[in-house]
Short mmCIF file of C-alpha atoms in Angstrom, two decimals:
data_model
loop_
_atom_site.label_atom_id
_atom_site.label_comp_id
_atom_site.label_asym_id
_atom_site.label_seq_id
_atom_site.Cartn_x
_atom_site.Cartn_y
_atom_site.Cartn_z
CA MET I 1 20.15 1.07 40.28
CA LEU I 2 23.26 1.95 38.23
CA LEU I 3 25.87 -0.17 39.96
CA MET I 4 28.67 -0.06 37.40
CA SER I 5 29.14 0.27 33.68
CA PRO I 6 28.63 -2.73 31.38
CA VAL I 7 32.36 -2.84 30.62
CA ALA I 8 33.26 -2.74 34.31
CA ARG I 9 30.77 -5.50 34.97
CA ALA I 10 32.36 -7.54 32.18
CA ARG I 11 35.76 -7.20 33.87
CA ASP I 12 34.25 -8.05 37.22
CA GLY I 13 32.62 -11.07 35.62
CA GLU I 14 35.98 -12.66 34.84
CA SER I 15 35.52 -14.50 38.14
CA GLY I 16 32.51 -16.23 36.59
CA ASN I 17 29.97 -14.33 38.67
CA GLY I 18 29.18 -11.50 36.25
CA GLU I 19 26.16 -11.91 34.00
CA LEU I 20 27.92 -10.36 31.02
CA HIS I 21 30.72 -12.87 31.44
CA ARG I 22 28.14 -15.66 31.57
CA ALA I 23 26.46 -14.34 28.42
CA ARG I 24 29.83 -14.10 26.65
CA GLN I 25 30.57 -17.73 27.44
CA ALA I 26 27.14 -18.90 26.26
CA LEU I 27 27.49 -16.94 23.02
CA GLY I 28 31.06 -18.12 22.56
CA GLU I 29 29.88 -21.74 22.69
CA LEU I 30 27.08 -20.83 20.27
CA SER I 31 29.71 -19.54 17.84
CA THR I 32 32.18 -22.39 18.35
CA SER I 33 29.77 -25.31 18.17
CA TYR I 34 26.91 -24.14 15.97
CA TRP I 35 28.03 -21.42 13.53
CA ASP I 36 28.40 -22.59 9.93
CA ALA I 37 30.39 -19.92 8.10
CA ALA I 38 29.82 -21.50 4.70
CA ARG I 39 26.04 -21.14 5.11
CA ALA I 40 26.15 -17.91 7.15
CA ASP I 41 23.83 -19.57 9.64
CA TRP I 42 23.71 -21.54 12.86
CA ARG I 43 23.19 -25.29 12.64
CA ASN I 44 19.88 -26.98 13.40
CA ILE I 45 17.71 -23.90 13.70
CA HIS I 46 14.64 -22.70 11.84
CA ALA I 47 15.13 -19.71 9.56
CA TRP I 48 13.22 -17.22 11.72
CA GLN I 49 15.33 -18.13 14.76
CA ARG I 50 18.38 -16.78 12.94
CA PHE I 51 17.05 -13.27 13.47
CA VAL I 52 16.26 -13.80 17.16
CA ILE I 53 19.90 -14.79 17.62
CA ILE I 54 21.06 -11.68 15.74
CA SER I 55 18.96 -9.43 17.98
CA THR I 56 20.41 -11.03 21.11
CA LEU I 57 23.95 -10.65 19.78
CA SER I 58 23.08 -7.01 19.23
CA ASP I 59 21.99 -6.63 22.85
CA TYR I 60 25.24 -8.17 24.00
CA GLU I 61 27.33 -5.84 21.87
CA HIS I 62 25.40 -2.79 23.06
CA LEU I 63 25.80 -3.70 26.73
CA SER I 64 29.41 -4.88 26.63
CA ASN I 65 31.02 -2.83 23.83
CA ASP I 66 32.47 -6.18 22.73
CA ARG I 67 32.31 -6.49 18.93
CA GLY I 68 33.46 -10.08 18.90
CA PHE I 69 30.19 -11.33 17.38
CA HIS I 70 29.47 -8.34 15.15
CA ALA I 71 30.73 -9.78 11.86
CA THR I 72 28.83 -13.01 12.44
CA ALA I 73 25.61 -11.12 13.13
CA MET I 74 25.96 -9.05 9.97
CA GLN I 75 26.66 -12.11 7.82
CA ALA I 76 23.61 -13.89 9.24
CA LEU I 77 21.43 -10.82 8.73
CA ALA I 78 22.16 -10.92 5.00
CA ASN I 79 20.96 -14.53 4.85
CA ARG I 80 17.26 -14.53 4.02
CA ARG I 81 16.94 -18.19 3.04
CA GLY I 82 14.04 -20.25 4.35
CA LEU I 83 11.68 -17.50 5.44
CA ASP I 84 7.98 -18.26 5.28
CA GLY I 85 5.18 -15.99 6.46
CA ASN I 86 4.67 -12.50 7.80
CA ASP I 87 5.93 -13.35 11.27
CA ASP I 88 9.25 -14.49 9.79
CA ASP I 89 9.55 -11.24 7.84
CA LEU I 90 8.82 -9.16 10.92
CA TRP I 91 11.53 -11.00 12.88
CA VAL I 92 13.89 -9.84 10.12
CA ALA I 93 12.67 -6.24 10.55
CA GLN I 94 13.35 -6.45 14.28
CA ALA I 95 16.90 -7.68 13.65
CA ASP I 96 17.39 -4.92 11.04
CA LEU I 97 16.47 -2.31 13.64
CA ASP I 98 18.70 -3.87 16.28
CA MET I 99 21.75 -3.87 14.00
CA ALA I 100 20.90 -0.40 12.66
CA ARG I 101 21.19 0.86 16.22
CA LEU I 102 24.80 -0.35 16.29
CA THR I 103 25.87 0.44 12.73
CA HIS I 104 23.72 3.47 11.83
CA MET I 105 23.42 1.97 8.35
CA PRO I 106 20.50 3.60 6.48
CA ALA I 107 20.04 0.45 4.39
CA LEU I 108 19.00 -1.55 7.47
CA LEU I 109 16.41 1.01 8.50
CA SER I 110 15.14 1.11 4.91
CA ASP I 111 14.83 -2.68 4.86
CA ALA I 112 12.81 -2.67 8.08
CA ARG I 113 10.52 -0.02 6.61
CA ARG I 114 10.11 -2.03 3.41
CA ILE I 115 9.12 -5.16 5.32
CA PHE I 116 6.67 -3.36 7.59
CA ASP I 117 5.06 -1.44 4.74
CA MET I 118 4.60 -4.66 2.76
CA VAL I 119 2.88 -6.43 5.66
CA ALA I 120 0.73 -3.39 6.49
CA HIS I 121 -0.49 -2.79 2.97
CA GLN I 122 -0.95 -6.41 1.88
CA TYR I 123 -1.97 -8.31 5.00
CA TRP I 124 -4.00 -5.97 7.27
CA ASP I 125 -7.69 -6.19 6.42
CA ALA I 126 -11.16 -6.03 7.92
CA HIS I 127 -11.41 -9.72 8.80
CA CYS I 128 -11.83 -9.92 12.60
CA ARG I 129 -12.16 -6.12 12.48
CA GLY I 130 -8.46 -5.73 11.71
CA GLY I 131 -5.10 -7.27 12.41
CA VAL I 132 -2.55 -8.80 10.06
CA TRP I 133 -2.53 -12.35 8.77
CA TRP I 134 0.09 -14.82 9.93
CA ASP I 135 0.56 -16.41 6.52
CA HIS I 136 0.48 -15.29 2.93
CA ALA I 137 -2.49 -17.60 2.26
CA ARG I 138 -4.50 -15.65 4.88
CA THR I 139 -5.63 -18.64 6.92
CA TYR I 140 -4.91 -17.46 10.50
CA LYS I 141 -4.71 -14.28 12.55
CA ASN I 142 -2.49 -14.97 15.51
CA ALA I 143 -0.79 -13.30 18.41
CA ILE I 144 2.88 -13.44 17.44
CA THR I 145 2.48 -11.79 14.05
CA ASN I 146 0.37 -8.95 15.42
CA GLU I 147 2.66 -8.45 18.41
CA LEU I 148 5.66 -8.18 16.08
CA PHE I 149 3.70 -5.82 13.84
CA LEU I 150 2.98 -3.54 16.81
CA ALA I 151 6.53 -3.71 18.15
CA THR I 152 7.99 -2.89 14.73
CA ALA I 153 5.61 0.03 14.18
CA LEU I 154 6.60 1.52 17.54
CA ARG I 155 10.30 1.19 16.87
CA LEU I 156 10.01 2.62 13.37
CA TYR I 157 8.17 5.62 14.74
CA GLN I 158 10.87 6.14 17.37
CA GLN I 159 13.68 5.90 14.83
CA THR I 160 12.12 7.76 11.90
CA HIS I 161 9.55 10.09 13.54
CA ASP I 162 7.31 9.26 10.60
CA THR I 163 3.76 9.70 11.87
CA THR I 164 2.60 6.92 9.57
CA TYR I 165 4.20 4.43 11.97
CA ARG I 166 2.74 6.21 14.99
CA ASP I 167 -0.71 5.82 13.46
CA TRP I 168 -0.12 2.16 12.69
CA ALA I 169 1.10 1.55 16.23
CA SER I 170 -1.99 3.19 17.71
CA LYS I 171 -4.28 1.24 15.39
CA SER I 172 -2.46 -2.03 15.99
CA TRP I 173 -2.44 -1.71 19.77
CA ALA I 174 -6.14 -0.84 19.88
CA TRP I 175 -6.90 -3.95 17.82
CA LEU I 176 -4.61 -6.27 19.77
CA ARG I 177 -5.88 -5.04 23.14
CA ASP I 178 -9.52 -5.57 22.14
CA SER I 179 -9.10 -8.68 19.97
CA GLY I 180 -9.69 -11.18 22.76
CA LEU I 181 -6.20 -12.66 22.41
CA ILE I 182 -5.38 -11.62 25.99
CA ASN I 183 -7.41 -13.91 28.21
CA ALA I 184 -8.96 -13.29 31.63
CA ALA I 185 -5.87 -14.65 33.37
CA GLY I 186 -3.66 -12.05 31.68
CA LEU I 187 -2.05 -14.53 29.28
CA VAL I 188 -1.84 -14.23 25.50
CA ASN I 189 -3.24 -17.27 23.70
CA ASP I 190 -1.96 -18.34 20.32
CA GLY I 191 -4.58 -16.91 17.97
CA LEU I 192 -8.16 -16.40 16.83
CA ASP I 193 -10.53 -19.07 15.59
CA ALA I 194 -12.78 -19.03 12.53
CA HIS I 195 -15.27 -16.90 14.43
CA CYS I 196 -12.60 -14.35 15.44
CA ALA I 197 -12.67 -15.48 19.07
CA ASN I 198 -9.71 -16.49 21.25
CA ASN I 199 -8.95 -20.07 20.21
CA GLY I 200 -7.66 -21.09 23.63
CA GLY I 201 -4.36 -22.13 22.06
CA PRO I 202 -1.30 -22.57 24.26
CA ALA I 203 0.00 -19.43 25.95
CA TYR I 204 3.51 -19.92 24.60
CA SER I 205 6.14 -17.92 26.43
CA TYR I 206 7.26 -16.05 23.31
CA ASN I 207 3.73 -14.69 22.88
CA GLN I 208 4.02 -13.25 26.39
CA GLY I 209 7.47 -11.88 25.56
CA VAL I 210 6.97 -9.93 22.35
CA ILE I 211 3.99 -8.05 23.74
CA LEU I 212 6.13 -7.02 26.72
CA ASP I 213 8.66 -5.47 24.35
CA ALA I 214 5.87 -3.53 22.66
CA LEU I 215 4.29 -2.40 25.93
CA ALA I 216 7.66 -1.23 27.21
CA ASP I 217 7.87 1.05 24.16
CA LEU I 218 4.30 2.36 24.33
CA PRO I 219 5.11 5.26 26.71
CA ALA I 220 6.99 6.87 23.82
CA LEU I 221 3.68 7.00 21.97
CA ARG I 222 1.16 7.55 24.76
CA HIS I 223 1.24 8.20 28.48
CA ASP I 224 -1.30 5.77 29.86
CA PRO I 225 -0.16 4.08 33.10
CA GLN I 226 -2.52 1.22 32.29
CA ASP I 227 -0.08 0.07 29.61
CA MET I 228 2.66 -0.61 32.18
CA ALA I 229 0.11 -2.15 34.51
CA MET I 230 -0.94 -4.55 31.74
CA ALA I 231 2.69 -5.39 30.99
CA ALA I 232 3.35 -6.23 34.63
CA ARG I 233 0.20 -8.34 34.75
CA ILE I 234 1.15 -10.33 31.65
CA ALA I 235 4.72 -10.87 32.87
CA THR I 236 3.59 -11.97 36.32
CA ALA I 237 0.92 -14.27 34.88
CA ALA I 238 3.41 -15.81 32.45
CA ILE I 239 5.87 -16.64 35.21
CA ALA I 240 3.14 -18.08 37.43
CA ALA I 241 1.76 -20.20 34.59
CA SER I 242 5.20 -21.53 33.66
CA ARG I 243 6.25 -22.59 37.15
CA GLY I 244 6.21 -26.36 37.51
CA PRO I 245 6.25 -28.53 40.63
CA ASP I 246 10.07 -28.45 40.51
CA ASP I 247 9.91 -24.62 40.66
CA THR I 248 11.59 -24.16 37.26
CA PHE I 249 10.28 -22.63 34.05
CA HIS I 250 8.20 -24.92 31.83
CA GLU I 251 6.92 -24.14 28.33
CA ALA I 252 3.17 -24.11 27.73
CA ARG I 253 3.36 -27.35 25.76
CA GLU I 254 5.98 -30.03 26.38
CA PRO I 255 7.93 -31.89 25.17
CA MET I 256 9.20 -28.93 23.19
CA ASP I 257 9.96 -28.99 19.48
CA MET I 258 12.68 -27.03 17.69
CA ASP I 259 10.53 -23.91 17.54
CA ALA I 260 9.70 -23.98 21.23
CA TRP I 261 13.32 -24.44 22.32
CA ILE I 262 13.87 -20.71 21.72
CA PHE I 263 10.55 -19.39 23.08
CA ARG I 264 11.87 -18.80 26.60
CA GLY I 265 14.84 -16.91 25.22
CA ILE I 266 12.45 -14.49 23.53
CA PHE I 267 10.44 -14.14 26.74
CA VAL I 268 13.38 -13.42 29.06
CA ARG I 269 14.96 -11.02 26.56
CA ALA I 270 11.74 -8.99 26.47
CA LEU I 271 11.36 -9.15 30.24
CA GLY I 272 14.87 -7.77 30.55
CA HIS I 273 13.82 -4.79 28.42
CA LEU I 274 10.62 -4.29 30.41
CA VAL I 275 11.70 -4.52 34.05
CA PRO I 276 13.72 -1.27 34.22
CA ALA I 277 10.87 0.56 32.45
CA LEU I 278 8.45 -0.40 35.22
CA PRO I 279 7.89 1.96 38.14
CA ASP I 280 9.61 1.03 41.38
CA GLY I 281 7.47 -1.28 43.44
CA PRO I 282 6.83 -4.90 44.38
CA GLU I 283 6.05 -6.06 40.82
CA ARG I 284 9.33 -4.77 39.46
CA THR I 285 11.21 -6.29 42.41
CA THR I 286 9.49 -9.64 41.95
CA LEU I 287 10.26 -9.80 38.24
CA ALA I 288 13.87 -8.72 38.69
CA THR I 289 14.37 -11.29 41.43
CA TRP I 290 12.89 -14.01 39.23
CA LEU I 291 15.34 -13.18 36.42
CA MET I 292 18.27 -13.36 38.83
CA GLU I 293 17.17 -16.64 40.39
CA GLU I 294 16.41 -18.24 37.04
CA GLY I 295 19.77 -17.10 35.70
CA ASN I 296 21.61 -18.62 38.66
CA HIS I 297 19.70 -21.87 38.22
CA VAL I 298 20.52 -22.12 34.51
CA TRP I 299 24.18 -21.25 35.09
CA ALA I 300 24.41 -23.98 37.73
CA THR I 301 23.10 -26.58 35.26
CA ARG I 302 25.67 -25.86 32.55
CA ARG I 303 28.11 -28.44 31.26
CA PRO I 304 31.79 -27.83 30.42
CA SER I 305 32.53 -25.16 27.81
CA ALA I 306 29.36 -23.35 28.96
CA ARG I 307 26.93 -25.69 27.19
CA PHE I 308 23.30 -25.28 28.19
CA SER I 309 20.19 -27.39 27.79
CA ALA I 310 16.86 -26.51 26.20
CA THR I 311 15.24 -28.20 29.21
CA TRP I 312 15.78 -26.64 32.63
CA ALA I 313 13.90 -28.96 34.96
CA PRO I 314 15.89 -31.30 37.21
CA GLY I 315 16.03 -34.88 36.01
CA THR I 316 15.14 -34.10 32.39
CA PRO I 317 17.39 -35.06 29.48
CA PHE I 318 20.13 -32.59 28.56
CA VAL I 319 19.14 -31.14 25.17
CA PRO I 320 21.98 -28.99 23.75
CA GLY I 321 21.56 -26.74 20.74
CA ALA I 322 21.88 -23.23 19.37
CA GLN I 323 18.47 -22.35 20.82
CA ALA I 324 19.59 -23.43 24.30
CA GLN I 325 22.74 -21.28 24.07
CA LEU I 326 20.72 -18.29 22.90
CA THR I 327 18.14 -18.70 25.65
CA ALA I 328 20.76 -18.86 28.39
CA ALA I 329 22.58 -15.80 27.01
CA ALA I 330 19.34 -13.84 26.78
CA LEU I 331 18.57 -14.66 30.39
CA PHE I 332 21.96 -13.47 31.62
CA LEU I 333 21.69 -10.28 29.56
CA ALA I 334 18.22 -9.60 30.98
CA THR I 335 19.71 -9.50 34.46
CA VAL I 336 22.51 -7.17 33.32
CA GLN I 337 19.99 -4.77 31.83
CA ASP I 338 17.96 -4.57 35.02
CA ARG I 339 21.02 -3.79 37.12
CA ASN I 340 22.28 -1.15 34.73
CA GLY I 341 19.05 0.83 34.78
CA THR I 342 16.72 2.24 32.16
CA ASP I 343 19.23 4.31 30.15
CA ASP I 344 21.30 1.28 29.15
CA THR I 345 18.43 -1.18 29.17
CA LYS I 346 16.23 0.03 26.33
CA ALA I 347 19.03 -0.56 23.90
CA HIS I 348 16.67 -1.73 21.21
CA THR I 349 14.89 1.62 21.07
CA GLN I 350 17.91 3.90 20.93
#
């Protein structure tokens, strides 16, 4: 599966056909049109999305050895304005770990540990037999916060070898798996109701994505082939559920709002991490093919200066924005990671 190095692929992509070249153009437009240096932030995004962008910039730098966006990512990482809730804090921890992989700065690893420890000790309780609360007011236990909690515990264990995080990861996965959040179709619904049952909320694509990142990392903790089987089932179900009559990806609830504009970027980024970790077989081939086809479709719909839309379906309004640029870049990078094989793909765990 290792066709050529990321740098060689970047050179090859100068023709416009290489996925790294496509990602570089999408991220370049993100920087040119949406970065506000005075605020150390991108324009017209929600605070938590800042850290999703940072993590994707980190993936690009790892795969390409191009540090062109490094300073921007570090400036944005220091900006903690506007955060609200445990899910927001855990997005920060994920970005800390991604940039720590590149910089080897102990302060970033320490910050990720601080955030995780705060959430674990203050917001995990016996309500619904476990799990962490989404908000500081403790009104809702939902999928995204608990998926991020699991993913962060796994990565902290990998990077620190502190068995405390191994234990939290085991406990968190057991709860998430048995919570009822994963429905009979293999999709993750939004959260639990007042009776601690699946609330039937929309199966947003980012809820399918973050759990894929966690499941891709679970083999480092345990060696149960059922984990990869579940990951493949969720990924396949998510793609099937998102496919509209025009054969393009649709979000679980449309029209999308500013939050949802970035959900698909989170999903495809995670799928790019997962696919090379799957065993060879028809499921891996199907998922890899879908990433390639979706990437080609999105590239074909771009406007000059590599501007992309938050809506992908033919005939829909062109909705530009930082989230659209990020989502396109994440999709192109996901295809690069699959072609480069497992060693270069699991960048976020190294």
